[in-house]
Each structure stands twice: as C-alpha cells, then as structure tokens.
Amino acid sequence: MRKTKVTVLLLLMALTVSLLAGCGGKEEEKTKDGYAKKLYLYNWTEYIPQSVMDGFEKEYGIKVVESTFTSNEEMLAKLTAGGTGQYDMTIASNYVIDAMKEQDLIEPIQMDQVKNVKYLDKSTLNQPFDKNNEYTIPYMTSFTVLCGNKKKLKELGVDIKSFNDLTNPKLKNNIVLVDDIREIAAMALKVKGYSSSTTKKDEIMSTLPWLKELAKNVKVYDADAPKSVMISNDVAVGLMYSMDAAMAIEENKDLDVIYTKEPAQKCLDNFVIIKGAKHAKEARLFIDYVLRPENYKKVLDEYYGVCINNGTKKLLDDHYLKNPGANVDQNELKRAEYIDDVKDAASIYDDLYTKLKTE
C-alpha cells in the first residue's frame, strides 16, 4: 500500500514538472561557466559594433540580442509601457537617469563587479545625476556639433559663426537637423541668451518664431542617419552628433566641423541595468568586456564617438585622431553645456515641437 502511494506521488511530481516546463518553466541553457546564453540589450542605433558583440559571444558563449531605439524618449516610452521584461540593459543619457530611477525602471548596477571601470576618465564618474555611480557606468560622451560642407557653403556665400546664421535665406532647403527637440531648441535658446535646459515656459515657447525661420531652410529632420544627406552633398550644413559628423567626414572630404560663438551641447551616455533583469550578471560581464581598452577602440574605429577611456586613448591611431568629428576640440568639449533633466517641462518642449511641425 505504501509503495503504491509513493509511486503515485512520484508520478504526480513528474507530471507537475512536465506541466511547468510546458508553461515556460524550462530552465535556461547555460554556458560552461554558468552564464545564461543570451543577453537582451536595448540600444541606440549604431552604437556598439556587431564585431564587439560577436567577440563577446566567442569568448563567453553569450549571444547579445539587440533591439534599437532612436531617442531617449522612445526608450523611456517603451520601458514605462511594460517593456522592462523584454530587456536586461540599455544605454541612457544623463538627463533621463533621474526619471528612470523615479519610475523604478533601473536597478543598482554593482559597479565594483566591473573591474574595467578603472579605465574611465574620472571626470565622467560621480556625476550629479548619479553620485557614486550606484545605477550607471559611463559609456561615451555624446557631443552635438554642426557639420558643414565647405564647398557648398562657399558657393552659397554663407559663413556660419553663430547658430543664428542658420536662418540665412541662402540656406533654404540646405539643412539637416537631428530629429530631437532638446537639441534643436537648445540652439534657439542659446541665440536668445537662455539656458538650453530652462524649465520656464515663456522662455521655451519664445523660441518658436526663430525655429519657424530655421524650418524654412530645413530639408529633413533625421534621427537615424542625418549624416547620409551630408555625405551625398544634398545639404550644406547639419546639426548632428559628432559621431555622425565623423562618419560623414570620413566619406566626404568637403565636410568639416563648425563651432559657433554659442557653446555646443553634450550629454553622457551610460550603461544601466533594467529593473528585474534576468541576466544582470551577464550584463555586467558585457559592460566589462566593452570597457577593455582594445574592445573600446573597436567601438571608436567604427563609430567615432568621444573617447572617455584612458586605456584606449593610448591605442588611437590617425584614422581616429585626424578626424575632427571624432577627435573633437577638447576646449569646445569643455565649453559645451550638458543637456539636463527638465522634468515636467519636457511636455512644454514636446508642445513646442508639435507647434513647430504642424503650424
């Protein structure tokens, strides 16, 4: 009788395990070192080369499954709409970190477990948005510049010394702008003498007339690849990230970076681990891998970002150093203003953009 009960119990246990496996309870495959075989990354387009992700998989047996976004706002919207369960990590700019913490979208990153943080420039650590780097590990400085076609500008008779020069009627249909209201509004705010991160509604909305004048000259707003129309000589000047400017300059020797009397914009992009990430351990391993000087150089070789890795600076060659979009003017970088979190005023900027594009 007892034997029969034990047999029945064992059968029931086996059935329960089977049912759990059928409902997604199956344990993940592991590498020989005990890591999960997949890591889910939510990333900016063109920000970590496939070669680096392939190298990580070759070394550790972990495949990086990448999904992409084109703005911090898009990323935040996806995560707050319930997307946190889809990803393990993302890269977020400094001005959205507070919002991510407040909305409980990210978790402590345990920086002490990422040994290659030692290579990061100390000026990027312990920033006001995340003292002691509890939630973030810096990845790269994003620097926004004007990229100009010297030949076309000369033909048009346009000399750009200020953002205000972009409203010159001679530039009609000759400008590309990165499709980001914070970057675009910053130019107008600086022309008017205001902070590029003001939260005052009257200051923000006062830029609309200037932006409408600028819009007359804009051929295209492009968040993905503003460099393309610069490379093809379709426009004379563009507002874009220095990384895109560098890639454009590499392809078209008539292009160069233009600095204005007003300071440029910059922000600090950071690795963060998404709240409840199933593969946080693997995420930290990947961050550590990317920050190895030789691997970070592979990033810069392909995407020309602003280098904040002191170990990598010793490895840079002329391919990077002689490109003014990659090896940006350090005095201009210091002069540049950080894009800050404007909290609830973000909706005012959104309203400004809507009015600009629809009225």
CSV table of C-alpha atoms in Angstrom, one decimal:
chain,number,residue,atom,x,y,z
A,1,MET,CA,0.0,0.0,0.0
A,2,ARG,CA,2.8,2.4,1.0
A,3,LYS,CA,4.7,1.5,-2.2
A,4,THR,CA,1.7,2.3,-4.3
A,5,LYS,CA,1.3,5.7,-2.7
A,6,VAL,CA,5.0,6.5,-3.3
A,7,THR,CA,4.7,5.5,-6.9
A,8,VAL,CA,1.6,7.7,-7.3
A,9,LEU,CA,3.3,10.6,-5.6
A,10,LEU,CA,6.3,10.3,-7.9
A,11,LEU,CA,4.1,10.2,-11.0
A,12,LEU,CA,2.3,13.3,-9.8
A,13,MET,CA,5.6,15.1,-9.2
A,14,ALA,CA,6.8,14.1,-12.7
A,15,LEU,CA,3.6,15.4,-14.2
A,16,THR,CA,3.9,18.7,-12.4
A,17,VAL,CA,7.5,19.2,-13.6
A,18,SER,CA,6.3,18.4,-17.1
A,19,LEU,CA,3.5,20.9,-16.9
A,20,LEU,CA,5.8,23.6,-15.6
A,21,ALA,CA,8.2,23.0,-18.4
A,22,GLY,CA,5.3,23.3,-20.9
A,23,CYS,CA,4.3,26.7,-19.3
A,24,GLY,CA,7.8,28.3,-19.7
A,25,GLY,CA,9.3,26.8,-16.5
A,26,LYS,CA,12.1,25.2,-18.5
A,27,GLU,CA,15.5,26.3,-17.2
A,28,GLU,CA,17.6,28.4,-19.5
A,29,GLU,CA,20.6,26.9,-21.2
A,30,LYS,CA,23.9,27.8,-19.5
A,31,THR,CA,27.4,28.2,-20.7
A,32,LYS,CA,30.2,26.0,-19.3
A,33,ASP,CA,30.9,28.9,-16.8
A,34,GLY,CA,27.3,29.0,-15.7
A,35,TYR,CA,26.2,32.1,-17.6
A,36,ALA,CA,22.9,32.4,-19.5
A,37,LYS,CA,23.4,32.0,-23.2
A,38,LYS,CA,21.5,35.2,-24.1
A,39,LEU,CA,21.7,38.8,-23.0
A,40,TYR,CA,19.0,41.3,-24.2
A,41,LEU,CA,20.3,44.8,-25.0
A,42,TYR,CA,18.1,47.8,-25.8
A,43,ASN,CA,20.4,50.2,-27.6
A,44,TRP,CA,20.8,53.3,-29.7
A,45,THR,CA,21.2,52.5,-33.4
A,46,GLU,CA,24.8,52.3,-34.5
A,47,TYR,CA,26.3,52.5,-31.0
A,48,ILE,CA,28.0,49.1,-30.3
A,49,PRO,CA,29.6,47.3,-33.4
A,50,GLN,CA,28.4,43.8,-34.2
A,51,SER,CA,32.1,42.8,-34.2
A,52,VAL,CA,32.3,43.6,-30.4
A,53,MET,CA,29.1,41.7,-29.7
A,54,ASP,CA,30.4,38.8,-31.7
A,55,GLY,CA,33.7,38.8,-29.8
A,56,PHE,CA,31.8,38.7,-26.6
A,57,GLU,CA,29.8,35.7,-27.7
A,58,LYS,CA,33.0,34.0,-28.9
A,59,GLU,CA,34.8,34.5,-25.6
A,60,TYR,CA,31.9,33.8,-23.2
A,61,GLY,CA,29.3,31.9,-25.2
A,62,ILE,CA,26.7,34.6,-24.6
A,63,LYS,CA,24.8,36.0,-27.6
A,64,VAL,CA,23.8,39.6,-27.4
A,65,VAL,CA,20.2,40.0,-28.7
A,66,GLU,CA,19.9,43.7,-29.7
A,67,SER,CA,16.9,45.9,-30.2
A,68,THR,CA,17.3,49.6,-31.0
A,69,PHE,CA,15.7,53.0,-30.4
A,70,THR,CA,16.4,56.4,-31.8
A,71,SER,CA,15.9,58.7,-28.8
A,72,ASN,CA,15.8,58.6,-25.0
A,73,GLU,CA,12.1,59.5,-25.2
A,74,GLU,CA,11.4,56.5,-27.3
A,75,MET,CA,13.3,54.2,-25.0
A,76,LEU,CA,11.6,55.6,-21.9
A,77,ALA,CA,8.2,55.2,-23.5
A,78,LYS,CA,8.8,51.6,-24.3
A,79,LEU,CA,10.1,50.7,-20.8
A,80,THR,CA,7.3,52.5,-19.0
A,81,ALA,CA,4.7,50.9,-21.2
A,82,GLY,CA,5.7,47.5,-19.8
A,83,GLY,CA,8.9,46.8,-21.9
A,84,THR,CA,11.2,46.2,-18.9
A,85,GLY,CA,10.6,42.5,-19.0
A,86,GLN,CA,12.0,42.3,-22.6
A,87,TYR,CA,15.5,43.6,-21.9
A,88,ASP,CA,18.3,43.3,-19.4
A,89,MET,CA,20.2,46.5,-20.1
A,90,THR,CA,20.1,49.7,-22.0
A,91,ILE,CA,22.2,52.9,-22.6
A,92,ALA,CA,20.7,56.1,-21.3
A,93,SER,CA,21.7,59.7,-21.4
A,94,ASN,CA,22.4,61.6,-18.2
A,95,TYR,CA,19.2,63.7,-18.3
A,96,VAL,CA,16.9,60.7,-18.2
A,97,ILE,CA,18.6,58.9,-15.3
A,98,ASP,CA,16.6,60.6,-12.6
A,99,ALA,CA,13.3,59.8,-14.4
A,100,MET,CA,14.4,56.2,-14.7
A,101,LYS,CA,15.1,56.0,-11.0
A,102,GLU,CA,11.9,57.7,-10.0
A,103,GLN,CA,9.9,55.3,-12.2
A,104,ASP,CA,11.7,52.3,-10.8
A,105,LEU,CA,13.0,51.3,-14.3
A,106,ILE,CA,16.6,50.5,-13.3
A,107,GLU,CA,18.4,48.7,-10.5
A,108,PRO,CA,21.8,49.2,-8.8
A,109,ILE,CA,24.5,48.3,-11.2
A,110,GLN,CA,27.1,47.0,-8.7
A,111,MET,CA,30.0,48.9,-10.3
A,112,ASP,CA,32.5,47.1,-8.0
A,113,GLN,CA,32.0,44.0,-10.1
A,114,VAL,CA,33.0,45.8,-13.3
A,115,LYS,CA,36.8,46.0,-13.0
A,116,ASN,CA,37.5,47.9,-16.2
A,117,VAL,CA,35.8,50.9,-14.8
A,118,LYS,CA,39.3,51.8,-13.8
A,119,TYR,CA,40.0,52.9,-17.4
A,120,LEU,CA,37.2,55.5,-17.4
A,121,ASP,CA,38.2,59.2,-17.2
A,122,LYS,CA,37.4,60.3,-13.7
A,123,SER,CA,35.6,63.4,-14.9
A,124,THR,CA,32.8,61.1,-16.1
A,125,LEU,CA,32.2,59.5,-12.7
A,126,ASN,CA,30.2,60.6,-9.7
A,127,GLN,CA,28.0,63.0,-11.7
A,128,PRO,CA,25.2,64.9,-10.0
A,129,PHE,CA,22.5,62.6,-11.6
A,130,ASP,CA,24.1,59.5,-10.0
A,131,LYS,CA,26.5,60.2,-7.2
A,132,ASN,CA,28.8,57.2,-6.5
A,133,ASN,CA,27.6,55.6,-9.7
A,134,GLU,CA,25.0,53.5,-7.9
A,135,TYR,CA,23.0,53.0,-11.1
A,136,THR,CA,25.2,53.9,-14.0
A,137,ILE,CA,28.5,53.2,-15.7
A,138,PRO,CA,29.6,55.8,-18.3
A,139,TYR,CA,29.9,54.6,-21.9
A,140,MET,CA,30.5,57.6,-24.0
A,141,THR,CA,30.2,61.3,-24.2
A,142,SER,CA,27.7,62.4,-26.9
A,143,PHE,CA,28.7,65.8,-28.4
A,144,THR,CA,26.4,67.7,-30.7
A,145,VAL,CA,28.0,69.7,-33.5
A,146,LEU,CA,27.4,71.5,-36.8
A,147,CYS,CA,28.8,69.7,-39.7
A,148,GLY,CA,29.3,71.9,-42.8
A,149,ASN,CA,30.1,71.3,-46.4
A,150,LYS,CA,32.8,73.9,-47.0
A,151,LYS,CA,32.4,73.8,-50.8
A,152,LYS,CA,28.6,74.2,-50.8
A,153,LEU,CA,28.7,76.9,-48.1
A,154,LYS,CA,31.3,78.9,-50.2
A,155,GLU,CA,29.1,78.6,-53.3
A,156,LEU,CA,26.1,79.8,-51.3
A,157,GLY,CA,28.0,82.7,-49.8
A,158,VAL,CA,27.3,81.6,-46.3
A,159,ASP,CA,29.7,81.9,-43.4
A,160,ILE,CA,28.5,80.3,-40.1
A,161,LYS,CA,29.7,81.9,-36.9
A,162,SER,CA,26.6,81.6,-34.9
A,163,PHE,CA,23.5,79.4,-34.7
A,164,ASN,CA,21.6,82.5,-35.8
A,165,ASP,CA,23.4,82.2,-39.2
A,166,LEU,CA,21.4,79.1,-39.9
A,167,THR,CA,18.3,81.2,-40.6
A,168,ASN,CA,20.1,82.9,-43.6
A,169,PRO,CA,17.6,82.6,-46.5
A,170,LYS,CA,20.6,81.5,-48.7
A,171,LEU,CA,20.4,78.1,-46.8
A,172,LYS,CA,16.9,77.3,-48.0
A,173,ASN,CA,16.4,73.6,-48.3
A,174,ASN,CA,20.1,73.1,-47.3
A,175,ILE,CA,19.9,72.0,-43.6
A,176,VAL,CA,19.5,68.6,-41.9
A,177,LEU,CA,18.6,68.5,-38.2
A,178,VAL,CA,18.8,65.6,-35.9
A,179,ASP,CA,15.2,64.9,-35.0
A,180,ASP,CA,15.4,65.7,-31.3
A,181,ILE,CA,13.6,68.7,-29.9
A,182,ARG,CA,16.1,69.2,-27.0
A,183,GLU,CA,19.0,69.5,-29.4
A,184,ILE,CA,17.1,71.8,-31.8
A,185,ALA,CA,15.5,74.0,-29.1
A,186,ALA,CA,19.0,74.4,-27.5
A,187,MET,CA,20.2,76.4,-30.5
A,188,ALA,CA,17.3,78.8,-30.3
A,189,LEU,CA,17.6,79.2,-26.5
A,190,LYS,CA,21.3,80.0,-26.8
A,191,VAL,CA,20.7,82.5,-29.5
A,192,LYS,CA,18.2,84.2,-27.2
A,193,GLY,CA,20.6,84.0,-24.2
A,194,TYR,CA,18.7,81.4,-22.2
A,195,SER,CA,19.9,78.2,-20.7
A,196,SER,CA,19.5,75.2,-23.0
A,197,SER,CA,17.8,73.3,-20.2
A,198,THR,CA,15.5,76.0,-19.0
A,199,THR,CA,12.2,74.9,-17.5
A,200,LYS,CA,10.4,78.3,-17.9
A,201,LYS,CA,7.5,78.0,-20.3
A,202,ASP,CA,7.8,81.6,-21.5
A,203,GLU,CA,11.5,81.1,-22.4
A,204,ILE,CA,10.9,77.8,-24.1
A,205,MET,CA,7.9,79.0,-26.2
A,206,SER,CA,9.6,82.2,-27.1
A,207,THR,CA,11.9,80.3,-29.4
A,208,LEU,CA,9.0,79.3,-31.7
A,209,PRO,CA,9.4,82.2,-34.1
A,210,TRP,CA,13.1,81.7,-34.5
A,211,LEU,CA,12.6,77.9,-35.0
A,212,LYS,CA,10.0,78.6,-37.7
A,213,GLU,CA,12.5,80.8,-39.5
A,214,LEU,CA,15.0,78.0,-39.3
A,215,ALA,CA,12.5,75.5,-40.5
A,216,LYS,CA,12.3,77.3,-43.8
A,217,ASN,CA,15.8,76.1,-44.5
A,218,VAL,CA,15.4,72.6,-43.2
A,219,LYS,CA,15.4,69.9,-45.9
A,220,VAL,CA,15.0,67.0,-43.5
A,221,TYR,CA,14.7,66.1,-39.8
A,222,ASP,CA,16.5,62.7,-39.3
A,223,ALA,CA,17.0,60.8,-36.1
A,224,ASP,CA,18.6,57.7,-37.6
A,225,ALA,CA,21.2,58.9,-40.1
A,226,PRO,CA,21.5,62.6,-40.6
A,227,LYS,CA,24.9,62.1,-42.0
A,228,SER,CA,23.5,60.5,-45.2
A,229,VAL,CA,22.4,63.7,-46.8
A,230,MET,CA,25.7,65.4,-45.8
A,231,ILE,CA,27.7,62.6,-47.5
A,232,SER,CA,25.6,62.8,-50.7
A,233,ASN,CA,26.0,66.6,-50.8
A,234,ASP,CA,22.2,67.1,-50.6
A,235,VAL,CA,22.6,69.8,-47.9
A,236,ALA,CA,25.2,72.3,-46.9
A,237,VAL,CA,25.0,72.0,-43.1
A,238,GLY,CA,23.6,69.7,-40.4
A,239,LEU,CA,23.1,69.6,-36.7
A,240,MET,CA,24.1,66.1,-35.6
A,241,TYR,CA,26.1,64.1,-33.1
A,242,SER,CA,29.8,64.3,-33.5
A,243,MET,CA,29.9,60.5,-34.2
A,244,ASP,CA,27.7,61.0,-37.2
A,245,ALA,CA,29.7,64.0,-38.3
A,246,ALA,CA,32.9,62.0,-38.1
A,247,MET,CA,31.5,59.2,-40.2
A,248,ALA,CA,30.3,61.7,-42.8
A,249,ILE,CA,33.7,63.4,-42.8
A,250,GLU,CA,35.3,60.0,-43.5
A,251,GLU,CA,33.2,59.6,-46.6
A,252,ASN,CA,33.2,63.2,-47.9
A,253,LYS,CA,36.4,65.3,-47.7
A,254,ASP,CA,34.4,68.6,-48.3
A,255,LEU,CA,32.9,68.3,-44.8
A,256,ASP,CA,34.2,69.7,-41.5
A,257,VAL,CA,33.0,70.5,-38.0
A,258,ILE,CA,31.8,74.1,-37.4
A,259,TYR,CA,31.9,75.6,-33.9
A,260,THR,CA,29.8,78.7,-33.2
A,261,LYS,CA,30.2,81.5,-30.7
A,262,GLU,CA,27.5,79.8,-28.7
A,263,PRO,CA,28.7,76.6,-26.9
A,264,ALA,CA,27.7,73.2,-28.2
A,265,GLN,CA,25.6,70.6,-26.4
A,266,LYS,CA,26.8,67.4,-24.7
A,267,CYS,CA,25.5,64.6,-22.7
A,268,LEU,CA,26.9,61.5,-21.0
A,269,ASP,CA,25.5,58.1,-22.1
A,270,ASN,CA,25.6,55.4,-19.6
A,271,PHE,CA,25.1,51.7,-19.2
A,272,VAL,CA,22.2,50.8,-16.9
A,273,ILE,CA,20.6,47.5,-15.9
A,274,ILE,CA,16.8,47.3,-16.2
A,275,LYS,CA,14.8,46.6,-13.1
A,276,GLY,CA,14.3,42.9,-12.6
A,277,ALA,CA,16.8,41.9,-15.3
A,278,LYS,CA,17.1,38.2,-15.6
A,279,HIS,CA,20.6,38.5,-16.8
A,280,ALA,CA,22.2,41.2,-14.7
A,281,LYS,CA,25.3,39.2,-14.1
A,282,GLU,CA,25.7,38.7,-17.9
A,283,ALA,CA,25.1,42.5,-18.4
A,284,ARG,CA,27.9,43.4,-16.0
A,285,LEU,CA,30.2,41.0,-17.8
A,286,PHE,CA,29.3,42.6,-21.2
A,287,ILE,CA,30.0,46.1,-19.8
A,288,ASP,CA,33.3,45.0,-18.5
A,289,TYR,CA,34.1,43.5,-21.9
A,290,VAL,CA,33.2,46.6,-23.8
A,291,LEU,CA,35.4,48.8,-21.5
A,292,ARG,CA,38.5,46.8,-22.2
A,293,PRO,CA,40.7,49.3,-24.0
A,294,GLU,CA,41.2,47.1,-27.1
A,295,ASN,CA,37.5,46.5,-27.4
A,296,TYR,CA,36.5,50.1,-26.7
A,297,LYS,CA,38.9,51.0,-29.6
A,298,LYS,CA,36.9,48.7,-31.9
A,299,VAL,CA,33.8,50.8,-31.0
A,300,LEU,CA,35.6,54.0,-31.9
A,301,ASP,CA,37.1,52.6,-35.0
A,302,GLU,CA,33.6,52.0,-36.4
A,303,TYR,CA,31.5,54.7,-34.7
A,304,TYR,CA,34.0,57.5,-33.9
A,305,GLY,CA,32.5,58.5,-30.5
A,306,VAL,CA,34.1,60.8,-28.0
A,307,CYS,CA,36.6,58.7,-26.1
A,308,ILE,CA,36.3,58.6,-22.3
A,309,ASN,CA,38.5,55.5,-21.9
A,310,ASN,CA,42.1,56.4,-20.8
A,311,GLY,CA,43.4,53.0,-21.7
A,312,THR,CA,42.0,53.3,-25.2
A,313,LYS,CA,43.4,56.8,-25.7
A,314,LYS,CA,46.9,55.3,-25.8
A,315,LEU,CA,45.8,53.0,-28.7
A,316,LEU,CA,44.2,55.5,-31.0
A,317,ASP,CA,45.7,56.0,-34.5
A,318,ASP,CA,45.5,58.6,-37.2
A,319,HIS,CA,42.3,57.1,-38.5
A,320,TYR,CA,40.6,58.5,-35.4
A,321,LEU,CA,43.0,61.3,-34.3
A,322,LYS,CA,42.9,63.2,-37.7
A,323,ASN,CA,39.1,63.2,-38.0
A,324,PRO,CA,37.7,66.4,-36.4
A,325,GLY,CA,34.4,64.8,-35.8
A,326,ALA,CA,36.0,62.0,-33.8
A,327,ASN,CA,38.9,63.7,-32.1
A,328,VAL,CA,36.8,66.7,-31.2
A,329,ASP,CA,38.3,70.0,-30.0
A,330,GLN,CA,38.8,69.5,-26.3
A,331,ASN,CA,38.3,73.2,-25.5
A,332,GLU,CA,35.0,73.1,-27.2
A,333,LEU,CA,34.1,70.0,-25.4
A,334,LYS,CA,34.8,71.7,-22.0
A,335,ARG,CA,32.9,74.7,-23.1
A,336,ALA,CA,29.8,72.7,-24.1
A,337,GLU,CA,26.8,72.6,-21.9
A,338,TYR,CA,25.2,69.4,-20.5
A,339,ILE,CA,21.7,68.7,-21.5
A,340,ASP,CA,19.9,68.4,-18.1
A,341,ASP,CA,16.7,66.8,-16.9
A,342,VAL,CA,13.9,69.3,-17.3
A,343,LYS,CA,11.4,67.0,-15.5
A,344,ASP,CA,7.8,68.1,-16.1
A,345,ALA,CA,8.9,70.8,-18.5
A,346,ALA,CA,9.6,68.1,-21.0
A,347,SER,CA,5.9,68.3,-22.0
A,348,ILE,CA,6.5,72.0,-22.9
A,349,TYR,CA,9.3,71.1,-25.2
A,350,ASP,CA,7.1,68.4,-26.8
A,351,ASP,CA,4.4,71.1,-27.3
A,352,LEU,CA,7.0,73.4,-28.9
A,353,TYR,CA,8.0,70.7,-31.3
A,354,THR,CA,4.4,69.9,-32.2
A,355,LYS,CA,3.7,73.6,-33.0
A,356,LEU,CA,6.9,73.8,-35.0
A,357,LYS,CA,6.0,70.9,-37.2
A,358,THR,CA,2.2,71.4,-37.6
A,359,GLU,CA,1.5,75.2,-37.5
